[in-house]
PDB file of C-alpha atoms in Angstrom:
ATOM      1  CA  ASN A   1      10.373 -14.461 -25.495  1.00  0.00           C
ATOM      2  CA  ALA A   2       6.878 -13.757 -24.135  1.00  0.00           C
ATOM      3  CA  GLY A   3       7.581 -14.346 -20.413  1.00  0.00           C
ATOM      4  CA  VAL A   4       4.355 -14.501 -18.376  1.00  0.00           C
ATOM      5  CA  THR A   5       1.149 -13.901 -20.321  1.00  0.00           C
ATOM      6  CA  GLN A   6      -2.159 -13.148 -18.628  1.00  0.00           C
ATOM      7  CA  THR A   7      -5.571 -13.023 -20.225  1.00  0.00           C
ATOM      8  CA  PRO A   8      -7.910 -11.218 -20.209  1.00  0.00           C
ATOM      9  CA  LYS A   9      -6.483  -7.782 -19.382  1.00  0.00           C
ATOM     10  CA  PHE A  10      -9.829  -6.413 -18.226  1.00  0.00           C
ATOM     11  CA  ARG A  11     -13.105  -7.997 -17.207  1.00  0.00           C
ATOM     12  CA  ILE A  12     -16.361  -6.912 -15.615  1.00  0.00           C
ATOM     13  CA  LEU A  13     -18.335  -9.629 -13.856  1.00  0.00           C
ATOM     14  CA  LYS A  14     -21.720  -9.593 -12.264  1.00  0.00           C
ATOM     15  CA  ILE A  15     -22.144 -10.857  -8.709  1.00  0.00           C
ATOM     16  CA  GLY A  16     -22.458 -14.650  -8.707  1.00  0.00           C
ATOM     17  CA  GLN A  17     -20.825 -15.190 -12.099  1.00  0.00           C
ATOM     18  CA  SER A  18     -17.733 -17.320 -12.514  1.00  0.00           C
ATOM     19  CA  MET A  19     -14.643 -16.918 -14.640  1.00  0.00           C
ATOM     20  CA  THR A  20     -11.136 -18.220 -15.193  1.00  0.00           C
ATOM     21  CA  LEU A  21      -8.087 -15.989 -15.334  1.00  0.00           C
ATOM     22  CA  GLN A  22      -5.483 -17.507 -17.607  1.00  0.00           C
ATOM     23  CA  CYS A  23      -1.733 -17.479 -16.979  1.00  0.00           C
ATOM     24  CA  THR A  24       0.927 -19.005 -19.237  1.00  0.00           C
ATOM     25  CA  GLN A  25       4.708 -18.820 -19.031  1.00  0.00           C
ATOM     26  CA  ASP A  26       7.215 -19.964 -21.631  1.00  0.00           C
ATOM     27  CA  MET A  27      10.344 -19.969 -19.461  1.00  0.00           C
ATOM     28  CA  ASN A  28       9.960 -23.525 -18.130  1.00  0.00           C
ATOM     29  CA  HIS A  29       9.666 -22.169 -14.581  1.00  0.00           C
ATOM     30  CA  ASN A  30       8.606 -24.609 -11.907  1.00  0.00           C
ATOM     31  CA  TYR A  31       7.199 -22.060  -9.476  1.00  0.00           C
ATOM     32  CA  MET A  32       4.052 -20.073 -10.263  1.00  0.00           C
ATOM     33  CA  TYR A  33       1.988 -17.698  -8.160  1.00  0.00           C
ATOM     34  CA  TRP A  34      -1.259 -15.761  -8.128  1.00  0.00           C
ATOM     35  CA  TYR A  35      -1.439 -12.440  -6.293  1.00  0.00           C
ATOM     36  CA  ARG A  36      -4.099  -9.807  -5.948  1.00  0.00           C
ATOM     37  CA  GLN A  37      -3.205  -6.168  -5.506  1.00  0.00           C
ATOM     38  CA  ASP A  38      -5.565  -3.708  -3.884  1.00  0.00           C
ATOM     39  CA  PRO A  39      -4.753   0.001  -3.444  1.00  0.00           C
ATOM     40  CA  GLY A  40      -2.512   0.569  -0.435  1.00  0.00           C
ATOM     41  CA  MET A  41      -2.595  -3.115   0.493  1.00  0.00           C
ATOM     42  CA  GLY A  42       0.343  -4.490  -1.444  1.00  0.00           C
ATOM     43  CA  LEU A  43       0.451  -7.913  -3.012  1.00  0.00           C
ATOM     44  CA  LYS A  44      -1.539 -10.673  -1.331  1.00  0.00           C
ATOM     45  CA  LEU A  45      -0.751 -14.272  -2.253  1.00  0.00           C
ATOM     46  CA  ILE A  46      -3.788 -16.284  -3.309  1.00  0.00           C
ATOM     47  CA  TYR A  47      -2.349 -19.628  -4.431  1.00  0.00           C
ATOM     48  CA  TYR A  48       0.965 -20.942  -5.597  1.00  0.00           C
ATOM     49  CA  SER A  49       2.429 -24.028  -7.263  1.00  0.00           C
ATOM     50  CA  VAL A  50       5.883 -25.565  -7.044  1.00  0.00           C
ATOM     51  CA  GLY A  51       5.389 -27.787 -10.067  1.00  0.00           C
ATOM     52  CA  ALA A  52       2.840 -29.506 -12.263  1.00  0.00           C
ATOM     53  CA  GLY A  53       0.216 -31.250 -10.152  1.00  0.00           C
ATOM     54  CA  ILE A  54       1.181 -29.447  -6.935  1.00  0.00           C
ATOM     55  CA  THR A  55      -0.678 -26.415  -5.578  1.00  0.00           C
ATOM     56  CA  ASP A  56      -0.985 -24.785  -2.183  1.00  0.00           C
ATOM     57  CA  LYS A  57      -2.947 -21.984  -0.540  1.00  0.00           C
ATOM     58  CA  GLY A  58      -1.557 -18.555   0.111  1.00  0.00           C
ATOM     59  CA  GLU A  59      -2.901 -16.009   2.585  1.00  0.00           C
ATOM     60  CA  VAL A  60      -6.194 -15.149   0.814  1.00  0.00           C
ATOM     61  CA  PRO A  61      -7.448 -18.326  -0.978  1.00  0.00           C
ATOM     62  CA  ASN A  62     -11.153 -18.133  -0.146  1.00  0.00           C
ATOM     63  CA  GLY A  63     -13.353 -17.805  -3.232  1.00  0.00           C
ATOM     64  CA  TYR A  64     -10.647 -19.007  -5.607  1.00  0.00           C
ATOM     65  CA  ASN A  65      -9.387 -22.284  -7.017  1.00  0.00           C
ATOM     66  CA  VAL A  66      -6.378 -23.268  -9.103  1.00  0.00           C
ATOM     67  CA  SER A  67      -5.012 -26.191 -11.035  1.00  0.00           C
ATOM     68  CA  ARG A  68      -1.593 -26.926 -12.520  1.00  0.00           C
ATOM     69  CA  SER A  69      -1.801 -29.688 -15.102  1.00  0.00           C
ATOM     70  CA  THR A  70       1.232 -28.487 -17.106  1.00  0.00           C
ATOM     71  CA  THR A  71       4.417 -26.573 -16.314  1.00  0.00           C
ATOM     72  CA  GLU A  72       3.304 -23.701 -18.554  1.00  0.00           C
ATOM     73  CA  ASP A  73      -0.243 -23.008 -17.353  1.00  0.00           C
ATOM     74  CA  PHE A  74      -1.639 -21.945 -13.999  1.00  0.00           C
ATOM     75  CA  PRO A  75      -5.273 -20.798 -14.322  1.00  0.00           C
ATOM     76  CA  LEU A  76      -7.130 -19.119 -11.464  1.00  0.00           C
ATOM     77  CA  ARG A  77     -10.837 -19.861 -11.125  1.00  0.00           C
ATOM     78  CA  LEU A  78     -13.295 -17.503  -9.448  1.00  0.00           C
ATOM     79  CA  GLU A  79     -16.553 -19.117  -8.401  1.00  0.00           C
ATOM     80  CA  LEU A  80     -19.582 -17.018  -7.403  1.00  0.00           C
ATOM     81  CA  ALA A  81     -17.895 -13.656  -7.862  1.00  0.00           C
ATOM     82  CA  ALA A  82     -18.334 -11.103  -5.068  1.00  0.00           C
ATOM     83  CA  PRO A  83     -17.605  -7.335  -4.988  1.00  0.00           C
ATOM     84  CA  SER A  84     -14.736  -8.057  -2.571  1.00  0.00           C
ATOM     85  CA  GLN A  85     -12.947  -9.796  -5.449  1.00  0.00           C
ATOM     86  CA  THR A  86     -12.671  -6.552  -7.376  1.00  0.00           C
ATOM     87  CA  SER A  87      -8.930  -6.184  -7.715  1.00  0.00           C
ATOM     88  CA  VAL A  88      -5.937  -6.417 -10.010  1.00  0.00           C
ATOM     89  CA  TYR A  89      -4.656  -9.965 -10.329  1.00  0.00           C
ATOM     90  CA  PHE A  90      -1.050 -10.775 -11.108  1.00  0.00           C
ATOM     91  CA  CYS A  91       0.432 -14.086 -12.089  1.00  0.00           C
ATOM     92  CA  ALA A  92       4.155 -14.612 -11.498  1.00  0.00           C
ATOM     93  CA  SER A  93       6.703 -17.335 -12.043  1.00  0.00           C
ATOM     94  CA  ARG A  94      10.267 -18.074 -11.068  1.00  0.00           C
ATOM     95  CA  ARG A  95      12.825 -20.638 -12.058  1.00  0.00           C
ATOM     96  CA  ASP A  96      13.705 -21.807  -8.576  1.00  0.00           C
ATOM     97  CA  ARG A  97      13.349 -20.806  -4.928  1.00  0.00           C
ATOM     98  CA  ASP A  98      16.256 -18.394  -4.803  1.00  0.00           C
ATOM     99  CA  TYR A  99      15.357 -16.332  -7.831  1.00  0.00           C
ATOM    100  CA  GLY A 100      13.179 -13.303  -8.329  1.00  0.00           C
ATOM    101  CA  TYR A 101       9.711 -13.363  -9.790  1.00  0.00           C
ATOM    102  CA  THR A 102       8.727 -12.562 -13.351  1.00  0.00           C
ATOM    103  CA  PHE A 103       5.271 -10.987 -13.322  1.00  0.00           C
ATOM    104  CA  GLY A 104       2.594 -10.836 -15.945  1.00  0.00           C
ATOM    105  CA  SER A 105       0.955  -7.558 -16.870  1.00  0.00           C
ATOM    106  CA  GLY A 106      -2.139  -8.219 -14.765  1.00  0.00           C
ATOM    107  CA  THR A 107      -5.893  -8.696 -15.096  1.00  0.00           C
ATOM    108  CA  ARG A 108      -8.074  -5.862 -13.864  1.00  0.00           C
ATOM    109  CA  LEU A 109     -11.324  -7.369 -12.565  1.00  0.00           C
ATOM    110  CA  THR A 110     -14.427  -5.501 -11.475  1.00  0.00           C
ATOM    111  CA  VAL A 111     -17.373  -7.300  -9.863  1.00  0.00           C
ATOM    112  CA  VAL A 112     -20.640  -5.353  -9.921  1.00  0.00           C
TER     113      VAL A 112
ATOM    114  CA  GLN B   1       3.857  -7.029  13.572  1.00  0.00           C
ATOM    115  CA  LYS B   2       4.089  -7.195   9.797  1.00  0.00           C
ATOM    116  CA  GLU B   3       7.074  -9.062   8.375  1.00  0.00           C
ATOM    117  CA  VAL B   4       7.912  -6.125   6.116  1.00  0.00           C
ATOM    118  CA  GLU B   5       7.035  -2.477   6.657  1.00  0.00           C
ATOM    119  CA  GLN B   6       7.286   0.092   3.893  1.00  0.00           C
ATOM    120  CA  ASP B   7       6.226   3.732   3.935  1.00  0.00           C
ATOM    121  CA  PRO B   8       3.532   4.007   1.234  1.00  0.00           C
ATOM    122  CA  GLY B   9       4.318   7.637   0.454  1.00  0.00           C
ATOM    123  CA  PRO B  10       3.466   9.243  -1.861  1.00  0.00           C
ATOM    124  CA  LEU B  11       6.906  10.741  -2.339  1.00  0.00           C
ATOM    125  CA  SER B  12       7.491  13.623  -4.764  1.00  0.00           C
ATOM    126  CA  VAL B  13      10.965  14.939  -5.552  1.00  0.00           C
ATOM    127  CA  PRO B  14      12.388  17.258  -8.225  1.00  0.00           C
ATOM    128  CA  GLU B  15      14.236  15.833 -11.196  1.00  0.00           C
ATOM    129  CA  GLY B  16      17.924  15.256 -10.468  1.00  0.00           C
ATOM    130  CA  ALA B  17      17.461  14.704  -6.735  1.00  0.00           C
ATOM    131  CA  ILE B  18      18.662  11.648  -4.837  1.00  0.00           C
ATOM    132  CA  VAL B  19      15.769   9.428  -3.769  1.00  0.00           C
ATOM    133  CA  SER B  20      15.842   7.165  -0.730  1.00  0.00           C
ATOM    134  CA  LEU B  21      13.263   4.393  -0.386  1.00  0.00           C
ATOM    135  CA  ASN B  22      13.234   2.202   2.717  1.00  0.00           C
ATOM    136  CA  CYS B  23      11.841  -0.954   4.267  1.00  0.00           C
ATOM    137  CA  THR B  24      12.180  -2.561   7.657  1.00  0.00           C
ATOM    138  CA  TYR B  25      11.654  -6.224   8.414  1.00  0.00           C
ATOM    139  CA  SER B  26      11.062  -8.196  11.564  1.00  0.00           C
ATOM    140  CA  ASN B  27      12.597 -11.631  10.987  1.00  0.00           C
ATOM    141  CA  SER B  28      16.376 -11.754  11.236  1.00  0.00           C
ATOM    142  CA  ALA B  29      16.330 -15.067   9.342  1.00  0.00           C
ATOM    143  CA  PHE B  30      15.594 -13.309   6.070  1.00  0.00           C
ATOM    144  CA  GLN B  31      18.618 -13.602   3.843  1.00  0.00           C
ATOM    145  CA  TYR B  32      17.951 -12.022   0.494  1.00  0.00           C
ATOM    146  CA  PHE B  33      16.364  -8.820  -0.579  1.00  0.00           C
ATOM    147  CA  MET B  34      14.872  -7.494  -3.755  1.00  0.00           C
ATOM    148  CA  TRP B  35      13.433  -4.299  -5.112  1.00  0.00           C
ATOM    149  CA  TYR B  36      10.712  -4.272  -7.747  1.00  0.00           C
ATOM    150  CA  ARG B  37       9.551  -1.318  -9.815  1.00  0.00           C
ATOM    151  CA  GLN B  38       5.927  -1.129 -10.913  1.00  0.00           C
ATOM    152  CA  TYR B  39       4.752   1.384 -13.460  1.00  0.00           C
ATOM    153  CA  SER B  40       1.090   2.370 -13.451  1.00  0.00           C
ATOM    154  CA  ARG B  41      -1.148  -0.403 -14.805  1.00  0.00           C
ATOM    155  CA  LYS B  42       1.810  -2.752 -15.294  1.00  0.00           C
ATOM    156  CA  GLY B  43       3.186  -5.755 -13.449  1.00  0.00           C
ATOM    157  CA  PRO B  44       6.151  -5.370 -11.072  1.00  0.00           C
ATOM    158  CA  GLU B  45       9.594  -5.902 -12.592  1.00  0.00           C
ATOM    159  CA  LEU B  46      12.702  -6.972 -10.715  1.00  0.00           C
ATOM    160  CA  LEU B  47      15.099  -4.060 -10.284  1.00  0.00           C
ATOM    161  CA  MET B  48      17.718  -5.152  -7.752  1.00  0.00           C
ATOM    162  CA  TYR B  49      18.625  -8.379  -5.939  1.00  0.00           C
ATOM    163  CA  THR B  50      21.070  -8.687  -3.065  1.00  0.00           C
ATOM    164  CA  TYR B  51      21.750 -11.191  -0.326  1.00  0.00           C
ATOM    165  CA  SER B  52      24.480  -9.606   1.738  1.00  0.00           C
ATOM    166  CA  SER B  53      24.867  -6.626   4.006  1.00  0.00           C
ATOM    167  CA  GLY B  54      26.371  -3.582   2.347  1.00  0.00           C
ATOM    168  CA  ASN B  55      25.778  -1.875  -0.964  1.00  0.00           C
ATOM    169  CA  LYS B  56      25.103  -3.113  -4.464  1.00  0.00           C
ATOM    170  CA  GLU B  57      25.176  -0.698  -7.378  1.00  0.00           C
ATOM    171  CA  ASP B  58      23.558  -0.906 -10.782  1.00  0.00           C
ATOM    172  CA  GLY B  59      23.806   2.290 -12.761  1.00  0.00           C
ATOM    173  CA  ARG B  60      21.898   5.023 -10.941  1.00  0.00           C
ATOM    174  CA  PHE B  61      20.456   2.523  -8.455  1.00  0.00           C
ATOM    175  CA  THR B  62      22.045   1.382  -5.197  1.00  0.00           C
ATOM    176  CA  ALA B  63      20.550  -1.244  -2.909  1.00  0.00           C
ATOM    177  CA  GLN B  64      21.710  -1.143   0.684  1.00  0.00           C
ATOM    178  CA  VAL B  65      21.150  -3.786   3.348  1.00  0.00           C
ATOM    179  CA  ASP B  66      21.784  -3.430   7.075  1.00  0.00           C
ATOM    180  CA  LYS B  67      21.016  -6.816   8.603  1.00  0.00           C
ATOM    181  CA  SER B  68      21.911  -5.689  12.118  1.00  0.00           C
ATOM    182  CA  SER B  69      19.139  -3.076  11.979  1.00  0.00           C
ATOM    183  CA  LYS B  70      16.861  -5.144   9.715  1.00  0.00           C
ATOM    184  CA  TYR B  71      16.695  -2.202   7.355  1.00  0.00           C
ATOM    185  CA  ILE B  72      16.965  -2.079   3.570  1.00  0.00           C
ATOM    186  CA  SER B  73      17.150   0.921   1.259  1.00  0.00           C
ATOM    187  CA  LEU B  74      17.065   1.741  -2.426  1.00  0.00           C
ATOM    188  CA  PHE B  75      18.803   4.914  -3.568  1.00  0.00           C
ATOM    189  CA  ILE B  76      18.198   6.486  -6.949  1.00  0.00           C
ATOM    190  CA  ARG B  77      20.769   9.043  -8.108  1.00  0.00           C
ATOM    191  CA  ASP B  78      20.073  11.750 -10.681  1.00  0.00           C
ATOM    192  CA  SER B  79      16.377  10.866 -10.609  1.00  0.00           C
ATOM    193  CA  GLN B  80      14.466  11.114 -13.877  1.00  0.00           C
ATOM    194  CA  PRO B  81      10.737  11.487 -14.625  1.00  0.00           C
ATOM    195  CA  SER B  82      10.900   7.937 -16.023  1.00  0.00           C
ATOM    196  CA  ASP B  83      11.667   6.740 -12.476  1.00  0.00           C
ATOM    197  CA  SER B  84       8.123   7.705 -11.438  1.00  0.00           C
ATOM    198  CA  ALA B  85       6.596   4.420 -10.310  1.00  0.00           C
ATOM    199  CA  THR B  86       5.724   2.376  -7.247  1.00  0.00           C
ATOM    200  CA  TYR B  87       8.700   0.605  -5.679  1.00  0.00           C
ATOM    201  CA  LEU B  88       8.154  -2.604  -3.707  1.00  0.00           C
ATOM    202  CA  CYS B  89      10.684  -4.249  -1.448  1.00  0.00           C
ATOM    203  CA  SER B  90      10.703  -8.019  -1.126  1.00  0.00           C
ATOM    204  CA  ILE B  91      12.509 -10.358   1.247  1.00  0.00           C
ATOM    205  CA  SER B  92      12.902 -14.087   1.748  1.00  0.00           C
ATOM    206  CA  ASN B  93      14.954 -16.922   3.128  1.00  0.00           C
ATOM    207  CA  PHE B  94      16.989 -19.142   0.879  1.00  0.00           C
ATOM    208  CA  GLY B  95      14.866 -22.145   0.034  1.00  0.00           C
ATOM    209  CA  ASN B  96      11.583 -20.400   0.836  1.00  0.00           C
ATOM    210  CA  GLU B  97       8.857 -21.050  -1.687  1.00  0.00           C
ATOM    211  CA  LYS B  98       7.370 -17.554  -1.381  1.00  0.00           C
ATOM    212  CA  LEU B  99       8.518 -13.960  -1.278  1.00  0.00           C
ATOM    213  CA  THR B 100       7.190 -11.419   1.229  1.00  0.00           C
ATOM    214  CA  PHE B 101       6.413  -7.991  -0.208  1.00  0.00           C
ATOM    215  CA  GLY B 102       6.146  -4.543   1.282  1.00  0.00           C
ATOM    216  CA  THR B 103       3.090  -2.488   0.391  1.00  0.00           C
ATOM    217  CA  GLY B 104       5.068  -0.280  -2.002  1.00  0.00           C
ATOM    218  CA  THR B 105       6.089   3.387  -2.094  1.00  0.00           C
ATOM    219  CA  ARG B 106       4.651   5.574  -4.837  1.00  0.00           C
ATOM    220  CA  LEU B 107       7.338   7.893  -6.214  1.00  0.00           C
ATOM    221  CA  THR B 108       6.852  10.872  -8.518  1.00  0.00           C
ATOM    222  CA  ILE B 109       9.776  12.733 -10.073  1.00  0.00           C
ATOM    223  CA  ILE B 110       8.796  16.291 -10.941  1.00  0.00           C
ATOM    224  CA  PRO B 111      10.420  17.694 -14.136  1.00  0.00           C
TER     225      PRO B 111
END
Protein backbone atom coordinates (compact mmCIF):
# COMPACT_ATOMS: atom_id res chain seq x y z
CA ASN A 1 0.00 0.00 0.00
CA ALA A 2 1.90 3.05 -1.29
CA GLY A 3 -0.33 5.79 0.19
CA VAL A 4 0.52 9.23 -1.23
CA THR A 5 3.44 9.33 -3.65
CA GLN A 6 5.15 12.56 -4.66
CA THR A 7 7.70 13.04 -7.39
CA PRO A 8 10.31 14.38 -7.71
CA LYS A 9 11.81 14.46 -4.21
CA PHE A 10 14.20 17.28 -5.04
CA ARG A 11 14.40 19.83 -7.82
CA ILE A 12 16.37 22.96 -8.61
CA LEU A 13 14.73 25.39 -11.02
CA LYS A 14 15.98 28.55 -12.58
CA ILE A 15 13.92 31.72 -12.34
CA GLY A 16 11.24 31.73 -15.05
CA GLN A 17 11.24 27.98 -15.63
CA SER A 18 8.12 25.88 -15.19
CA MET A 19 7.56 22.45 -13.73
CA THR A 20 4.90 20.05 -12.52
CA LEU A 21 4.98 18.39 -9.13
CA GLN A 22 3.29 15.02 -9.30
CA CYS A 23 1.05 13.54 -6.61
CA THR A 24 -0.68 10.15 -6.75
CA GLN A 25 -2.66 8.31 -4.10
CA ASP A 26 -3.89 4.72 -4.21
CA MET A 27 -6.41 4.88 -1.36
CA ASN A 28 -9.38 6.06 -3.45
CA HIS A 29 -9.55 9.27 -1.40
CA ASN A 30 -11.82 11.99 -2.68
CA TYR A 31 -10.07 14.90 -0.99
CA MET A 32 -6.58 16.00 -2.02
CA TYR A 33 -4.48 18.98 -0.99
CA TRP A 34 -1.28 20.83 -1.81
CA TYR A 35 0.61 22.61 0.96
CA ARG A 36 3.89 24.43 1.10
CA GLN A 37 5.97 24.47 4.25
CA ASP A 38 8.48 27.21 4.96
CA PRO A 39 10.66 27.29 8.10
CA GLY A 40 8.73 28.66 11.07
CA MET A 41 5.66 29.33 8.94
CA GLY A 42 3.77 26.07 9.20
CA LEU A 43 1.74 24.55 6.42
CA LYS A 44 0.11 26.92 3.94
CA LEU A 45 -2.67 25.57 1.73
CA ILE A 46 -2.14 26.22 -1.97
CA TYR A 47 -5.00 24.37 -3.66
CA TYR A 48 -7.33 21.56 -2.82
CA SER A 49 -9.81 19.24 -4.54
CA VAL A 50 -12.91 17.51 -3.23
CA GLY A 51 -13.17 15.14 -6.17
CA ALA A 52 -12.24 14.58 -9.79
CA GLY A 53 -12.93 17.69 -11.84
CA ILE A 54 -13.32 19.96 -8.80
CA THR A 55 -10.56 22.23 -7.49
CA ASP A 56 -10.46 25.32 -5.33
CA LYS A 57 -7.92 27.87 -4.13
CA GLY A 58 -6.35 27.82 -0.72
CA GLU A 59 -4.65 30.73 1.03
CA VAL A 60 -1.55 31.04 -1.21
CA PRO A 61 -2.57 30.07 -4.80
CA ASN A 62 -0.74 32.76 -6.76
CA GLY A 63 1.87 31.35 -9.14
CA TYR A 64 0.40 27.84 -9.08
CA ASN A 65 -2.20 25.85 -10.96
CA VAL A 66 -3.78 22.43 -10.45
CA SER A 67 -5.97 19.95 -12.23
CA ARG A 68 -7.81 16.84 -11.06
CA SER A 69 -8.79 14.66 -14.00
CA THR A 70 -8.77 11.40 -12.00
CA THR A 71 -9.36 10.44 -8.37
CA GLU A 72 -5.75 9.26 -8.05
CA ASP A 73 -3.77 12.20 -9.43
CA PHE A 74 -3.49 15.82 -8.36
CA PRO A 75 -0.54 17.54 -10.09
CA LEU A 76 0.64 21.02 -9.10
CA ARG A 77 1.96 23.26 -11.87
CA LEU A 78 4.42 26.08 -11.27
CA GLU A 79 4.58 28.65 -14.05
CA LEU A 80 7.41 31.20 -14.25
CA ALA A 81 9.19 30.04 -11.11
CA ALA A 82 10.29 32.74 -8.65
CA PRO A 83 12.69 32.57 -5.66
CA SER A 84 9.68 33.05 -3.36
CA GLN A 85 8.50 29.59 -4.44
CA THR A 86 11.52 27.95 -2.85
CA SER A 87 9.90 25.67 -0.31
CA VAL A 88 8.98 22.13 0.60
CA TYR A 89 5.74 21.03 -1.03
CA PHE A 90 3.48 18.40 0.48
CA CYS A 91 0.57 16.65 -1.11
CA ALA A 92 -2.07 15.13 1.18
CA SER A 93 -5.28 13.20 0.83
CA ARG A 94 -8.13 12.08 3.02
CA ARG A 95 -11.07 9.77 2.62
CA ASP A 96 -13.74 12.19 3.74
CA ARG A 97 -14.18 15.50 5.55
CA ASP A 98 -13.99 14.14 9.08
CA TYR A 99 -10.81 12.16 8.70
CA GLY A 100 -7.17 13.03 9.10
CA TYR A 101 -4.78 13.65 6.26
CA THR A 102 -2.30 11.20 4.79
CA PHE A 103 0.74 13.14 3.60
CA GLY A 104 3.30 12.37 0.97
CA SER A 105 7.00 12.60 1.72
CA GLY A 106 7.38 16.01 0.07
CA THR A 107 9.17 17.72 -2.80
CA ARG A 108 12.01 20.04 -1.88
CA LEU A 109 12.15 22.82 -4.49
CA THR A 110 14.81 25.47 -4.85
CA VAL A 111 14.44 28.34 -7.34
CA VAL A 112 17.69 30.12 -8.20
CA GLN B 1 -5.74 36.75 15.51
CA LYS B 2 -4.55 33.44 14.11
CA GLU B 3 -7.03 30.56 14.28
CA VAL B 4 -4.42 28.33 15.90
CA GLU B 5 -1.41 29.40 17.94
CA GLN B 6 1.43 27.04 18.75
CA ASP B 7 4.72 27.79 20.48
CA PRO B 8 7.41 26.97 17.89
CA GLY B 9 10.00 26.04 20.50
CA PRO B 10 12.55 24.61 20.13
CA LEU B 11 11.99 22.43 23.16
CA SER B 12 14.76 20.19 24.53
CA VAL B 13 14.17 17.71 27.35
CA PRO B 14 16.16 14.79 28.79
CA GLU B 15 15.21 11.24 27.92
CA GLY B 16 12.51 9.85 30.20
CA ALA B 17 10.93 13.23 30.96
CA ILE B 18 7.26 14.06 30.44
CA VAL B 19 6.76 16.42 27.51
CA SER B 20 3.87 18.85 27.21
CA LEU B 21 3.05 20.41 23.84
CA ASN B 22 0.24 22.95 23.56
CA CYS B 23 -1.96 24.88 21.16
CA THR B 24 -4.64 27.49 21.61
CA TYR B 25 -7.39 28.26 19.14
CA SER B 26 -9.75 31.15 18.65
CA ASN B 27 -12.94 29.70 17.16
CA SER B 28 -15.17 27.88 19.62
CA ALA B 29 -16.91 26.17 16.69
CA PHE B 30 -13.95 23.88 16.13
CA GLN B 31 -14.96 20.37 17.05
CA TYR B 32 -12.14 17.97 16.39
CA PHE B 33 -8.47 18.04 17.07
CA MET B 34 -5.46 16.22 15.77
CA TRP B 35 -1.77 15.97 16.43
CA TYR B 36 0.72 15.21 13.68
CA ARG B 37 4.35 14.21 14.09
CA GLN B 38 6.87 15.23 11.45
CA TYR B 39 10.36 13.81 11.37
CA SER B 40 13.08 15.82 9.65
CA ARG B 41 12.72 15.76 5.86
CA LYS B 42 9.54 13.67 6.04
CA GLY B 43 5.85 14.37 5.65
CA PRO B 44 3.63 14.80 8.73
CA GLU B 45 1.94 11.65 10.04
CA LEU B 46 -1.25 11.53 12.06
CA LEU B 47 -0.53 10.73 15.70
CA MET B 48 -3.73 11.42 17.64
CA TYR B 49 -7.33 12.33 16.79
CA THR B 50 -9.97 13.43 19.26
CA TYR B 51 -13.26 15.27 19.09
CA SER B 52 -14.33 15.62 22.69
CA SER B 53 -13.16 17.45 25.77
CA GLY B 54 -11.06 15.37 28.12
CA ASN B 55 -8.20 12.96 27.61
CA LYS B 56 -7.44 10.32 25.02
CA GLU B 57 -4.56 7.92 25.56
CA ASP B 58 -2.55 5.91 23.08
CA GLY B 59 0.47 4.24 24.60
CA ARG B 60 2.86 6.91 25.85
CA PHE B 61 0.82 9.67 24.21
CA THR B 62 -2.13 11.52 25.73
CA ALA B 63 -4.16 14.15 23.89
CA GLN B 64 -6.08 16.56 26.08
CA VAL B 65 -8.77 19.00 24.98
CA ASP B 66 -10.26 21.82 27.04
CA LYS B 67 -12.97 23.38 24.89
CA SER B 68 -13.94 25.91 27.55
CA SER B 69 -10.43 27.39 27.42
CA LYS B 70 -9.89 26.61 23.72
CA TYR B 71 -6.70 24.83 24.66
CA ILE B 72 -5.31 21.50 23.48
CA SER B 73 -2.28 19.57 24.70
CA LEU B 74 -0.22 16.54 23.79
CA PHE B 75 1.65 14.78 26.57
CA ILE B 76 4.44 12.32 25.93
CA ARG B 77 5.41 10.07 28.85
CA ASP B 78 8.80 8.38 29.21
CA SER B 79 10.11 10.38 26.25
CA GLN B 80 12.57 8.66 23.93
CA PRO B 81 15.15 10.04 21.48
CA SER B 82 12.93 8.63 18.71
CA ASP B 83 10.27 11.16 19.77
CA SER B 84 12.51 13.97 18.50
CA ALA B 85 10.44 15.61 15.77
CA THR B 86 8.22 18.57 15.02
CA TYR B 87 4.68 18.23 16.38
CA LEU B 88 1.82 20.05 14.65
CA CYS B 89 -1.64 20.54 16.07
CA SER B 90 -4.60 20.64 13.71
CA ILE B 91 -8.23 21.58 14.24
CA SER B 92 -11.44 21.64 12.23
CA ASN B 93 -15.20 21.59 12.21
CA PHE B 94 -17.11 18.51 11.22
CA GLY B 95 -17.89 18.81 7.54
CA ASN B 96 -15.11 21.32 6.86
CA GLU B 97 -13.17 20.62 3.71
CA LYS B 98 -9.86 21.82 5.17
CA LEU B 99 -7.82 21.44 8.32
CA THR B 100 -6.15 24.37 10.09
CA PHE B 101 -2.61 23.72 11.30
CA GLY B 102 -0.44 25.26 13.97
CA THR B 103 3.09 26.23 13.00
CA GLY B 104 4.59 23.24 14.83
CA THR B 105 6.82 22.77 17.88
CA ARG B 106 10.28 21.31 17.35
CA LEU B 107 11.09 18.81 20.10
CA THR B 108 14.47 17.25 20.87
CA ILE B 109 14.87 14.45 23.40
CA ILE B 110 18.40 14.39 24.79
CA PRO B 111 19.79 10.88 25.55
